[in-house]
Amino acid sequence: MTRASNPPDARMVIGRLKDFQRASAHYVFERLFKGPDPVDRFLLADEVGLGKTKVAQGVIALAVDHLWPEKDRIDILYICSNADIARQNINRLALDGFEDVSLATRLTLMPLRMGDLSKRKLNFVSFTPGTSLDLGAQAGVVDERALLYCLMRQVAPVGGDGPWSLFQGDAYKSWGARLERFERETWP
């Protein structure tokens, strides 16, 4: 694992916030990590434009500062309503010196990305319902089917055309080439 020797500067991040944002960040952090009755989740709801993302960055900075000495790896999971907002906000949430740690991926493909995550002390992972939890596409995404096909072959090798046909879904013409590329470029 690549370890940065110093955590992000939480005081600098907190110092950039407005007073009410700073108070909110400290309150949320205290409720999550300190006090007699800590909680495991916290909802911050406010009007558009009052800096919920900035407060979240403050909470992240305080949490990372708190966890840094005792954890080998810290993963920040950001769930957002759509991919455009996720791309915009994941960069706003990143901490100075750790801008390159964001990752947006499909939840079902996370097993393939775990090696990337374990190389870093701090990771930002973003998911959106449209990229991670979309149940509308019944056959799924080709890479997801390729992953499942490879896993199935590894656990229970079966021959014949049945599994091939099942996992190709509607990618009749491209399935063979896509699976070959997946195995060459992605599969360990």
GROMACS .gro file of C-alpha atoms in nm:
model
  188
    1MET     CA    1   0.000   0.000   0.000
    2THR     CA    2   0.124   0.346  -0.082
    3ARG     CA    3   0.115   0.544   0.239
    4ALA     CA    4   0.123   0.917   0.258
    5SER     CA    5   0.307   1.009   0.576
    6ASN     CA    6   0.084   1.301   0.665
    7PRO     CA    7  -0.292   1.332   0.667
    8PRO     CA    8  -0.465   1.615   0.486
    9ASP     CA    9  -0.463   1.942   0.680
   10ALA     CA   10  -0.805   1.943   0.847
   11ARG     CA   11  -0.750   2.286   1.003
   12MET     CA   12  -0.690   2.439   0.662
   13VAL     CA   13  -1.006   2.281   0.518
   14ILE     CA   14  -1.214   2.388   0.819
   15GLY     CA   15  -1.060   2.736   0.808
   16ARG     CA   16  -1.198   2.794   0.458
   17LEU     CA   17  -1.556   2.739   0.571
   18LYS     CA   18  -1.799   3.010   0.676
   19ASP     CA   19  -1.882   3.016   1.047
   20PHE     CA   20  -2.215   2.833   1.013
   21GLN     CA   21  -2.057   2.572   0.782
   22ARG     CA   22  -1.769   2.520   1.025
   23ALA     CA   23  -2.014   2.481   1.315
   24SER     CA   24  -2.213   2.227   1.113
   25ALA     CA   25  -1.901   2.029   1.019
   26HIS     CA   26  -1.785   2.013   1.381
   27TYR     CA   27  -2.132   1.915   1.503
   28VAL     CA   28  -2.166   1.634   1.247
   29PHE     CA   29  -1.814   1.507   1.324
   30GLU     CA   30  -1.884   1.509   1.699
   31ARG     CA   31  -2.209   1.315   1.650
   32LEU     CA   32  -2.037   1.058   1.429
   33PHE     CA   33  -1.713   1.003   1.619
   34LYS     CA   34  -1.730   1.146   1.970
   35GLY     CA   35  -1.966   1.201   2.257
   36PRO     CA   36  -2.167   0.967   2.473
   37ASP     CA   37  -2.409   0.854   2.201
   38PRO     CA   38  -2.239   0.853   1.857
   39VAL     CA   39  -2.446   0.782   1.547
   40ASP     CA   40  -2.351   0.585   1.234
   41ARG     CA   41  -2.520   0.822   0.987
   42PHE     CA   42  -2.620   1.184   0.973
   43LEU     CA   43  -2.844   1.375   0.732
   44LEU     CA   44  -2.752   1.734   0.657
   45ALA     CA   45  -3.038   1.903   0.473
   46ASP     CA   46  -3.034   2.265   0.371
   47GLU     CA   47  -3.134   2.500   0.093
   48VAL     CA   48  -2.953   2.496  -0.240
   49GLY     CA   49  -2.633   2.701  -0.237
   50LEU     CA   50  -2.563   2.710   0.137
   51GLY     CA   51  -2.263   2.481   0.114
   52LYS     CA   52  -2.366   2.127   0.204
   53THR     CA   53  -2.078   1.996  -0.008
   54LYS     CA   54  -1.835   2.226   0.173
   55VAL     CA   55  -1.968   2.106   0.509
   56ALA     CA   56  -1.923   1.748   0.387
   57GLN     CA   57  -1.563   1.824   0.290
   58GLY     CA   58  -1.509   1.964   0.640
   59VAL     CA   59  -1.655   1.651   0.799
   60ILE     CA   60  -1.438   1.435   0.572
   61ALA     CA   61  -1.126   1.631   0.668
   62LEU     CA   62  -1.202   1.598   1.039
   63ALA     CA   63  -1.284   1.227   1.004
   64VAL     CA   64  -0.969   1.153   0.802
   65ASP     CA   65  -0.759   1.344   1.055
   66HIS     CA   66  -0.921   1.143   1.337
   67LEU     CA   67  -0.886   0.803   1.165
   68TRP     CA   68  -0.544   0.852   1.002
   69PRO     CA   69  -0.325   0.722   1.287
   70GLU     CA   70  -0.529   0.408   1.350
   71LYS     CA   71  -0.647   0.293   1.005
   72ASP     CA   72  -0.441   0.142   0.724
   73ARG     CA   73  -0.693   0.255   0.465
   74ILE     CA   74  -0.973   0.510   0.471
   75ASP     CA   75  -1.249   0.486   0.211
   76ILE     CA   76  -1.492   0.774   0.162
   77LEU     CA   77  -1.807   0.655  -0.014
   78TYR     CA   78  -2.007   0.926  -0.191
   79ILE     CA   79  -2.355   0.837  -0.315
   80CYS     CA   80  -2.517   1.094  -0.541
   81SER     CA   81  -2.838   1.118  -0.739
   82ASN     CA   82  -2.675   1.144  -1.083
   83ALA     CA   83  -2.338   1.111  -1.254
   84ASP     CA   84  -2.303   1.479  -1.349
   85ILE     CA   85  -2.341   1.596  -0.990
   86ALA     CA   86  -2.114   1.314  -0.871
   87ARG     CA   87  -1.835   1.418  -1.109
   88GLN     CA   88  -1.871   1.781  -1.002
   89ASN     CA   89  -1.883   1.713  -0.629
   90ILE     CA   90  -1.625   1.437  -0.598
   91ASN     CA   91  -1.364   1.694  -0.701
   92ARG     CA   92  -1.503   1.942  -0.448
   93LEU     CA   93  -1.490   1.682  -0.173
   94ALA     CA   94  -1.130   1.579  -0.244
   95LEU     CA   95  -0.879   1.704   0.008
   96ASP     CA   96  -0.567   1.905  -0.080
   97GLY     CA   97  -0.287   1.671  -0.179
   98PHE     CA   98  -0.528   1.382  -0.237
   99GLU     CA   99  -0.705   1.496  -0.554
  100ASP     CA  100  -0.608   1.186  -0.748
  101VAL     CA  101  -0.790   0.944  -0.521
  102SER     CA  102  -1.140   0.962  -0.667
  103LEU     CA  103  -1.296   0.666  -0.840
  104ALA     CA  104  -1.635   0.643  -1.002
  105THR     CA  105  -1.742   0.294  -1.095
  106ARG     CA  106  -2.025   0.048  -1.098
  107LEU     CA  107  -2.086  -0.127  -0.771
  108THR     CA  108  -2.090  -0.465  -0.940
  109LEU     CA  109  -1.740  -0.409  -1.082
  110MET     CA  110  -1.581  -0.310  -0.750
  111PRO     CA  111  -1.409  -0.648  -0.706
  112LEU     CA  112  -1.193  -0.558  -1.006
  113ARG     CA  113  -1.095  -0.224  -0.853
  114MET     CA  114  -1.006  -0.343  -0.503
  115GLY     CA  115  -0.638  -0.364  -0.592
  116ASP     CA  116  -0.637   0.004  -0.683
  117LEU     CA  117  -0.804   0.094  -0.354
  118SER     CA  118  -0.564  -0.106  -0.141
  119LYS     CA  119  -0.265   0.078  -0.289
  120ARG     CA  120  -0.371   0.405  -0.127
  121LYS     CA  121  -0.429   0.521   0.227
  122LEU     CA  122  -0.721   0.746   0.127
  123ASN     CA  123  -0.983   0.666  -0.139
  124PHE     CA  124  -1.289   0.852  -0.261
  125VAL     CA  125  -1.544   0.623  -0.427
  126SER     CA  126  -1.858   0.763  -0.586
  127PHE     CA  127  -2.169   0.576  -0.689
  128THR     CA  128  -2.492   0.690  -0.848
  129PRO     CA  129  -2.813   0.493  -0.885
  130GLY     CA  130  -2.777   0.518  -1.263
  131THR     CA  131  -2.432   0.359  -1.267
  132SER     CA  132  -2.452   0.131  -0.969
  133LEU     CA  133  -2.805   0.026  -0.893
  134ASP     CA  134  -2.981   0.044  -1.230
  135LEU     CA  135  -3.215  -0.250  -1.242
  136GLY     CA  136  -3.382  -0.134  -1.563
  137ALA     CA  137  -3.133  -0.303  -1.795
  138GLN     CA  138  -3.233  -0.663  -1.738
  139ALA     CA  139  -2.923  -0.818  -1.892
  140GLY     CA  140  -2.683  -0.573  -1.727
  141VAL     CA  141  -2.372  -0.413  -1.868
  142VAL     CA  142  -2.141  -0.624  -2.085
  143ASP     CA  143  -1.846  -0.590  -1.845
  144GLU     CA  144  -2.068  -0.702  -1.557
  145ARG     CA  145  -2.177  -1.008  -1.753
  146ALA     CA  146  -1.815  -1.078  -1.850
  147LEU     CA  147  -1.713  -1.063  -1.484
  148LEU     CA  148  -1.993  -1.300  -1.385
  149TYR     CA  149  -1.905  -1.535  -1.672
  150CYS     CA  150  -1.538  -1.544  -1.567
  151LEU     CA  151  -1.631  -1.599  -1.203
  152MET     CA  152  -1.870  -1.879  -1.296
  153ARG     CA  153  -1.609  -2.052  -1.513
  154GLN     CA  154  -1.357  -2.031  -1.230
  155VAL     CA  155  -1.592  -2.172  -0.965
  156ALA     CA  156  -1.789  -2.422  -1.171
  157PRO     CA  157  -1.636  -2.487  -1.512
  158VAL     CA  158  -1.913  -2.587  -1.749
  159GLY     CA  159  -1.899  -2.652  -2.117
  160GLY     CA  160  -2.145  -2.603  -2.395
  161ASP     CA  161  -2.319  -2.302  -2.538
  162GLY     CA  162  -2.565  -2.247  -2.252
  163PRO     CA  163  -2.353  -2.021  -2.028
  164TRP     CA  164  -2.208  -1.842  -2.331
  165SER     CA  165  -2.556  -1.764  -2.463
  166LEU     CA  166  -2.687  -1.664  -2.123
  167PHE     CA  167  -2.412  -1.411  -2.053
  168GLN     CA  168  -2.386  -1.268  -2.403
  169GLY     CA  169  -2.731  -1.116  -2.354
  170ASP     CA  170  -2.810  -0.887  -2.644
  171ALA     CA  171  -2.444  -0.850  -2.746
  172TYR     CA  172  -2.474  -1.128  -3.007
  173LYS     CA  173  -2.215  -0.998  -3.250
  174SER     CA  174  -1.965  -0.845  -3.008
  175TRP     CA  175  -1.975  -1.082  -2.707
  176GLY     CA  176  -1.676  -1.296  -2.806
  177ALA     CA  177  -1.449  -0.999  -2.873
  178ARG     CA  178  -1.574  -0.810  -2.565
  179LEU     CA  179  -1.518  -1.111  -2.340
  180GLU     CA  180  -1.171  -1.167  -2.484
  181ARG     CA  181  -1.082  -0.800  -2.428
  182PHE     CA  182  -1.222  -0.813  -2.073
  183GLU     CA  183  -1.014  -1.121  -1.993
  184ARG     CA  184  -0.699  -0.971  -2.145
  185GLU     CA  185  -0.726  -0.621  -1.996
  186THR     CA  186  -0.922  -0.664  -1.675
  187TRP     CA  187  -0.943  -1.018  -1.546
  188PRO     CA  188  -0.656  -1.108  -1.312
   0.00000   0.00000   0.00000
